[in-house]
């Protein structure tokens, strides 16, 4: 039931996104200006030293002067704020940037910034190309939800969060109804995205259908390419190993060409499964695949989601059946998500590398 409602919600969102293509960033009362979030972010005096260091690091990393950043902030403000709000908050000056960055100094000078208002967090984050949560380090207040189809700009910010937590993680454990992009061939990934988003836009006029599908596929392909690089190309540099969980019927659906894979050529599906087997066999990559049996009645544990990933016990993100992506670092919520994945692992039908490889060999033979 929830999955059916989610698909209906996705179709409604597809219609809205295609008929009203995103123009930069939507600014809504109570939001961050970078997508749907649960609260405004205000930086308090005790946080300023860390924020000042972050602003300076990001500015210098982007090869911007303080004057450059001030100009970028004013451009961001014109996109994020309405005319009345712009009049109220005024322009960002080079001296304001300097006073913000001074807050990290052992002996800050006169006029140093002692706090940031919510609108300043939004504007600085936008100008520096990060999310407000990244800039302010404000992740622990609960669950943040983002609709990637109506606000694709946030994809870069979300990837930044994933990379930040990935740098210190020891283990990533995930489950999905599908293979994550990092374990797919690029050809299969692209075809899968076209099948998903082309189907959701099938009710739209041809010109809007093509525009919507192209934008959605491009965004998810970009995310997938980055995740594949992190997993495979950067294997020697990353600190974490990855365990991916799937229910048996879901991965068999790829081999048998069931929806949404029916339009993907058997050779492409077969190559993807053979590629997956190679990843599992390469111990240097530290990739595990665990298959749980649907007969255990496990699908109800993940009802309402189509994917979930947990980094140690520090960060979790998941996608609702509606298409919204949610993430959190709230300790209790992360532990609950991890416990769900541990339950799936405890009911594994195929866990050891040898038996998983044999299972994948059987699937490859089915992909005819």
mmCIF file of N, CA, C and O in Angstrom, residues 69-130:
data_model
loop_
_atom_site.group_PDB
_atom_site.id
_atom_site.type_symbol
_atom_site.label_atom_id
_atom_site.label_comp_id
_atom_site.label_asym_id
_atom_site.label_seq_id
_atom_site.Cartn_x
_atom_site.Cartn_y
_atom_site.Cartn_z
ATOM 1 N N UNK A 69 33.820 36.744 -2.413
ATOM 2 C CA UNK A 69 32.775 36.057 -1.652
ATOM 3 C C UNK A 69 31.642 37.014 -1.313
ATOM 4 O O UNK A 69 30.464 36.626 -1.355
ATOM 5 N N UNK A 70 31.965 38.262 -0.989
ATOM 6 C CA UNK A 70 30.915 39.243 -0.703
ATOM 7 C C UNK A 70 30.011 39.422 -1.923
ATOM 8 O O UNK A 70 28.777 39.465 -1.798
ATOM 9 N N UNK A 71 30.619 39.519 -3.113
ATOM 10 C CA UNK A 71 29.809 39.664 -4.332
ATOM 11 C C UNK A 71 28.950 38.419 -4.562
ATOM 12 O O UNK A 71 27.775 38.524 -4.941
ATOM 13 N N UNK A 72 29.540 37.233 -4.338
ATOM 14 C CA UNK A 72 28.778 35.991 -4.514
ATOM 15 C C UNK A 72 27.614 35.926 -3.530
ATOM 16 O O UNK A 72 26.525 35.438 -3.863
ATOM 17 N N UNK A 73 27.826 36.410 -2.314
ATOM 18 C CA UNK A 73 26.753 36.422 -1.313
ATOM 19 C C UNK A 73 25.612 37.333 -1.749
ATOM 20 O O UNK A 73 24.430 37.006 -1.564
ATOM 21 N N UNK A 74 25.942 38.468 -2.328
ATOM 22 C CA UNK A 74 24.890 39.385 -2.765
ATOM 23 C C UNK A 74 24.112 38.817 -3.948
ATOM 24 O O UNK A 74 22.895 39.010 -4.048
ATOM 25 N N UNK A 75 24.797 38.087 -4.824
ATOM 26 C CA UNK A 75 24.070 37.405 -5.906
ATOM 27 C C UNK A 75 23.157 36.328 -5.327
ATOM 28 O O UNK A 75 22.015 36.160 -5.764
ATOM 29 N N UNK A 76 23.678 35.586 -4.337
ATOM 30 C CA UNK A 76 22.871 34.535 -3.708
ATOM 31 C C UNK A 76 21.650 35.132 -3.021
ATOM 32 O O UNK A 76 20.544 34.585 -3.098
ATOM 33 N N UNK A 77 21.838 36.261 -2.346
ATOM 34 C CA UNK A 77 20.719 36.894 -1.646
ATOM 35 C C UNK A 77 19.611 37.285 -2.616
ATOM 36 O O UNK A 77 18.421 37.134 -2.315
ATOM 37 N N UNK A 78 19.996 37.761 -3.803
ATOM 38 C CA UNK A 78 18.980 38.160 -4.782
ATOM 39 C C UNK A 78 18.188 36.964 -5.287
ATOM 40 O O UNK A 78 17.041 37.108 -5.715
ATOM 41 N N UNK A 79 18.786 35.757 -5.241
ATOM 42 C CA UNK A 79 18.075 34.544 -5.650
ATOM 43 C C UNK A 79 17.211 33.989 -4.526
ATOM 44 O O UNK A 79 16.124 33.461 -4.772
ATOM 45 N N UNK A 80 17.700 34.105 -3.293
ATOM 46 C CA UNK A 80 17.041 33.441 -2.172
ATOM 47 C C UNK A 80 15.967 34.285 -1.497
ATOM 48 O O UNK A 80 15.022 33.739 -0.929
ATOM 49 N N UNK A 81 16.118 35.604 -1.523
ATOM 50 C CA UNK A 81 15.240 36.472 -0.746
ATOM 51 C C UNK A 81 14.345 37.307 -1.646
ATOM 52 O O UNK A 81 14.732 37.677 -2.757
ATOM 53 N N UNK A 82 13.168 37.622 -1.128
ATOM 54 C CA UNK A 82 12.263 38.509 -1.835
ATOM 55 C C UNK A 82 12.702 39.958 -1.687
ATOM 56 O O UNK A 82 13.570 40.286 -0.869
ATOM 57 N N UNK A 83 12.095 40.872 -2.454
ATOM 58 C CA UNK A 83 12.499 42.288 -2.425
ATOM 59 C C UNK A 83 12.455 42.909 -1.034
ATOM 60 O O UNK A 83 13.371 43.642 -0.649
ATOM 61 N N UNK A 84 11.401 42.618 -0.273
ATOM 62 C CA UNK A 84 11.290 43.212 1.057
ATOM 63 C C UNK A 84 12.370 42.687 1.992
ATOM 64 O O UNK A 84 12.953 43.435 2.776
ATOM 65 N N UNK A 85 12.644 41.384 1.907
ATOM 66 C CA UNK A 85 13.692 40.814 2.747
ATOM 67 C C UNK A 85 15.061 41.372 2.370
ATOM 68 O O UNK A 85 15.909 41.606 3.234
ATOM 69 N N UNK A 86 15.284 41.587 1.066
ATOM 70 C CA UNK A 86 16.560 42.156 0.633
ATOM 71 C C UNK A 86 16.772 43.543 1.230
ATOM 72 O O UNK A 86 17.879 43.885 1.668
ATOM 73 N N UNK A 87 15.715 44.346 1.243
ATOM 74 C CA UNK A 87 15.830 45.679 1.838
ATOM 75 C C UNK A 87 16.146 45.589 3.324
ATOM 76 O O UNK A 87 16.930 46.371 3.863
ATOM 77 N N UNK A 88 15.537 44.623 3.985
ATOM 78 C CA UNK A 88 15.702 44.501 5.433
ATOM 79 C C UNK A 88 17.108 44.056 5.809
ATOM 80 O O UNK A 88 17.702 44.573 6.751
ATOM 81 N N UNK A 89 17.669 43.077 5.084
ATOM 82 C CA UNK A 89 18.961 42.515 5.496
ATOM 83 C C UNK A 89 20.147 43.289 4.936
ATOM 84 O O UNK A 89 21.260 43.201 5.466
ATOM 85 N N UNK A 90 19.938 44.048 3.860
ATOM 86 C CA UNK A 90 21.032 44.831 3.296
ATOM 87 C C UNK A 90 22.029 43.975 2.529
ATOM 88 O O UNK A 90 21.839 42.774 2.326
ATOM 89 N N UNK A 91 23.122 44.605 2.106
ATOM 90 C CA UNK A 91 24.132 43.926 1.308
ATOM 91 C C UNK A 91 25.235 43.367 2.198
ATOM 92 O O UNK A 91 25.496 43.865 3.291
ATOM 93 N N UNK A 92 25.898 42.323 1.700
ATOM 94 C CA UNK A 92 27.040 41.735 2.396
ATOM 95 C C UNK A 92 28.302 42.442 1.907
ATOM 96 O O UNK A 92 28.553 42.516 0.700
ATOM 97 N N UNK A 93 29.092 42.953 2.828
ATOM 98 C CA UNK A 93 30.309 43.684 2.465
ATOM 99 C C UNK A 93 31.548 42.817 2.679
ATOM 100 O O UNK A 93 31.504 41.795 3.368
ATOM 101 N N UNK A 94 32.673 43.258 2.086
ATOM 102 C CA UNK A 94 33.929 42.548 2.310
ATOM 103 C C UNK A 94 34.298 42.570 3.787
ATOM 104 O O UNK A 94 34.813 41.591 4.333
ATOM 105 N N UNK A 95 34.006 43.685 4.463
ATOM 106 C CA UNK A 95 34.353 43.773 5.883
ATOM 107 C C UNK A 95 33.538 42.785 6.714
ATOM 108 O O UNK A 95 34.035 42.239 7.707
ATOM 109 N N UNK A 96 32.282 42.526 6.311
ATOM 110 C CA UNK A 96 31.483 41.539 7.046
ATOM 111 C C UNK A 96 32.104 40.152 6.897
ATOM 112 O O UNK A 96 32.187 39.394 7.876
ATOM 113 N N UNK A 97 32.556 39.811 5.698
ATOM 114 C CA UNK A 97 33.238 38.531 5.496
ATOM 115 C C UNK A 97 34.492 38.465 6.358
ATOM 116 O O UNK A 97 34.772 37.452 7.017
ATOM 117 N N UNK A 98 35.261 39.553 6.381
ATOM 118 C CA UNK A 98 36.490 39.583 7.178
ATOM 119 C C UNK A 98 36.177 39.409 8.659
ATOM 120 O O UNK A 98 36.874 38.673 9.375
ATOM 121 N N UNK A 99 35.112 40.060 9.139
ATOM 122 C CA UNK A 99 34.755 39.953 10.555
ATOM 123 C C UNK A 99 34.271 38.547 10.909
ATOM 124 O O UNK A 99 34.506 38.064 12.019
ATOM 125 N N UNK A 100 33.590 37.891 9.964
ATOM 126 C CA UNK A 100 33.174 36.503 10.202
ATOM 127 C C UNK A 100 34.407 35.613 10.335
ATOM 128 O O UNK A 100 34.520 34.806 11.262
ATOM 129 N N UNK A 101 35.351 35.755 9.407
ATOM 130 C CA UNK A 101 36.537 34.899 9.423
ATOM 131 C C UNK A 101 37.441 35.192 10.620
ATOM 132 O O UNK A 101 38.172 34.307 11.083
ATOM 133 N N UNK A 102 37.401 36.413 11.139
ATOM 134 C CA UNK A 102 38.218 36.749 12.312
ATOM 135 C C UNK A 102 37.801 35.971 13.552
ATOM 136 O O UNK A 102 38.576 35.859 14.508
ATOM 137 N N UNK A 103 36.594 35.442 13.547
ATOM 138 C CA UNK A 103 36.084 34.773 14.747
ATOM 139 C C UNK A 103 36.903 33.544 15.126
ATOM 140 O O UNK A 103 36.801 33.055 16.251
ATOM 141 N N UNK A 104 37.721 33.029 14.206
ATOM 142 C CA UNK A 104 38.534 31.856 14.544
ATOM 143 C C UNK A 104 39.894 32.252 15.107
ATOM 144 O O UNK A 104 40.650 31.399 15.576
ATOM 145 N N UNK A 105 40.220 33.540 15.079
ATOM 146 C CA UNK A 105 41.535 33.986 15.545
ATOM 147 C C UNK A 105 41.629 33.895 17.070
ATOM 148 O O UNK A 105 40.632 34.085 17.777
ATOM 149 N N UNK A 106 42.825 33.610 17.613
ATOM 150 C CA UNK A 106 42.986 33.545 19.079
ATOM 151 C C UNK A 106 42.597 34.854 19.760
ATOM 152 O O UNK A 106 42.024 34.847 20.845
ATOM 153 N N UNK A 107 42.917 35.980 19.102
ATOM 154 C CA UNK A 107 42.555 37.294 19.643
ATOM 155 C C UNK A 107 41.830 38.081 18.559
ATOM 156 O O UNK A 107 42.435 38.878 17.846
ATOM 157 N N UNK A 108 40.529 37.850 18.413
ATOM 158 C CA UNK A 108 39.773 38.517 17.349
ATOM 159 C C UNK A 108 39.846 40.033 17.474
ATOM 160 O O UNK A 108 39.911 40.584 18.575
ATOM 161 N N UNK A 109 39.846 40.697 16.330
ATOM 162 C CA UNK A 109 39.915 42.151 16.325
ATOM 163 C C UNK A 109 38.576 42.797 16.618
ATOM 164 O O UNK A 109 37.556 42.131 16.813
ATOM 165 N N UNK A 110 38.590 44.114 16.615
ATOM 166 C CA UNK A 110 37.381 44.877 16.874
ATOM 167 C C UNK A 110 36.367 44.641 15.760
ATOM 168 O O UNK A 110 36.717 44.603 14.587
ATOM 169 N N UNK A 111 35.115 44.482 16.134
ATOM 170 C CA UNK A 111 34.060 44.290 15.146
ATOM 171 C C UNK A 111 33.868 42.850 14.716
ATOM 172 O O UNK A 111 33.073 42.570 13.810
ATOM 173 N N UNK A 112 34.588 41.904 15.343
ATOM 174 C CA UNK A 112 34.471 40.499 14.959
ATOM 175 C C UNK A 112 33.020 40.027 15.072
ATOM 176 O O UNK A 112 32.283 40.444 15.971
ATOM 177 N N UNK A 113 32.605 39.180 14.152
ATOM 178 C CA UNK A 113 31.246 38.630 14.185
ATOM 179 C C UNK A 113 31.121 37.652 15.346
ATOM 180 O O UNK A 113 31.967 36.769 15.518
ATOM 181 N N UNK A 114 30.081 37.801 16.138
ATOM 182 C CA UNK A 114 29.884 36.893 17.269
ATOM 183 C C UNK A 114 28.735 35.917 17.026
ATOM 184 O O UNK A 114 28.540 34.975 17.789
ATOM 185 N N UNK A 115 27.978 36.118 15.960
ATOM 186 C CA UNK A 115 26.896 35.198 15.619
ATOM 187 C C UNK A 115 26.534 35.382 14.152
ATOM 188 O O UNK A 115 26.972 36.342 13.508
ATOM 189 N N UNK A 116 25.770 34.447 13.600
ATOM 190 C CA UNK A 116 25.217 34.560 12.251
ATOM 191 C C UNK A 116 23.720 34.337 12.333
ATOM 192 O O UNK A 116 23.257 33.435 13.032
ATOM 193 N N UNK A 117 22.977 35.142 11.605
ATOM 194 C CA UNK A 117 21.537 34.980 11.542
ATOM 195 C C UNK A 117 21.178 33.913 10.503
ATOM 196 O O UNK A 117 21.982 33.606 9.614
ATOM 197 N N UNK A 118 19.973 33.335 10.598
ATOM 198 C CA UNK A 118 19.594 32.282 9.650
ATOM 199 C C UNK A 118 19.759 32.672 8.188
ATOM 200 O O UNK A 118 20.223 31.872 7.378
ATOM 201 N N UNK A 119 19.392 33.921 7.839
ATOM 202 C CA UNK A 119 19.513 34.302 6.426
ATOM 203 C C UNK A 119 20.979 34.360 6.005
ATOM 204 O O UNK A 119 21.315 34.078 4.851
ATOM 205 N N UNK A 120 21.892 34.698 6.930
ATOM 206 C CA UNK A 120 23.314 34.735 6.584
ATOM 207 C C UNK A 120 23.856 33.330 6.345
ATOM 208 O O UNK A 120 24.698 33.121 5.461
ATOM 209 N N UNK A 121 23.386 32.374 7.136
ATOM 210 C CA UNK A 121 23.805 30.986 6.930
ATOM 211 C C UNK A 121 23.376 30.516 5.542
ATOM 212 O O UNK A 121 24.160 29.913 4.800
ATOM 213 N N UNK A 122 22.130 30.803 5.173
ATOM 214 C CA UNK A 122 21.627 30.381 3.863
ATOM 215 C C UNK A 122 22.428 31.023 2.735
ATOM 216 O O UNK A 122 22.816 30.367 1.765
ATOM 217 N N UNK A 123 22.666 32.319 2.860
ATOM 218 C CA UNK A 123 23.344 33.057 1.790
ATOM 219 C C UNK A 123 24.796 32.612 1.653
ATOM 220 O O UNK A 123 25.289 32.367 0.543
ATOM 221 N N UNK A 124 25.503 32.504 2.777
ATOM 222 C CA UNK A 124 26.898 32.055 2.726
ATOM 223 C C UNK A 124 27.006 30.648 2.149
ATOM 224 O O UNK A 124 27.885 30.362 1.328
ATOM 225 N N UNK A 125 26.126 29.761 2.588
ATOM 226 C CA UNK A 125 26.162 28.383 2.098
ATOM 227 C C UNK A 125 25.944 28.345 0.592
ATOM 228 O O UNK A 125 26.659 27.652 -0.145
ATOM 229 N N UNK A 126 24.959 29.093 0.126
ATOM 230 C CA UNK A 126 24.663 29.135 -1.309
ATOM 231 C C UNK A 126 25.871 29.654 -2.087
ATOM 232 O O UNK A 126 26.261 29.091 -3.116
ATOM 233 N N UNK A 127 26.479 30.723 -1.596
ATOM 234 C CA UNK A 127 27.618 31.326 -2.289
ATOM 235 C C UNK A 127 28.835 30.414 -2.299
ATOM 236 O O UNK A 127 29.624 30.425 -3.246
ATOM 237 N N UNK A 128 28.993 29.597 -1.255
ATOM 238 C CA UNK A 128 30.158 28.719 -1.138
ATOM 239 C C UNK A 128 29.912 27.332 -1.719
ATOM 240 O O UNK A 128 30.807 26.483 -1.712
ATOM 241 N N UNK A 129 28.691 27.079 -2.187
ATOM 242 C CA UNK A 129 28.406 25.808 -2.839
ATOM 243 C C UNK A 129 28.257 24.632 -1.903
ATOM 244 O O UNK A 129 28.578 23.495 -2.265
ATOM 245 N N UNK A 130 27.777 24.889 -0.679
ATOM 246 C CA UNK A 130 27.526 23.808 0.274
ATOM 247 C C UNK A 130 26.120 23.978 0.825
ATOM 248 O O UNK A 130 25.446 24.970 0.562
#
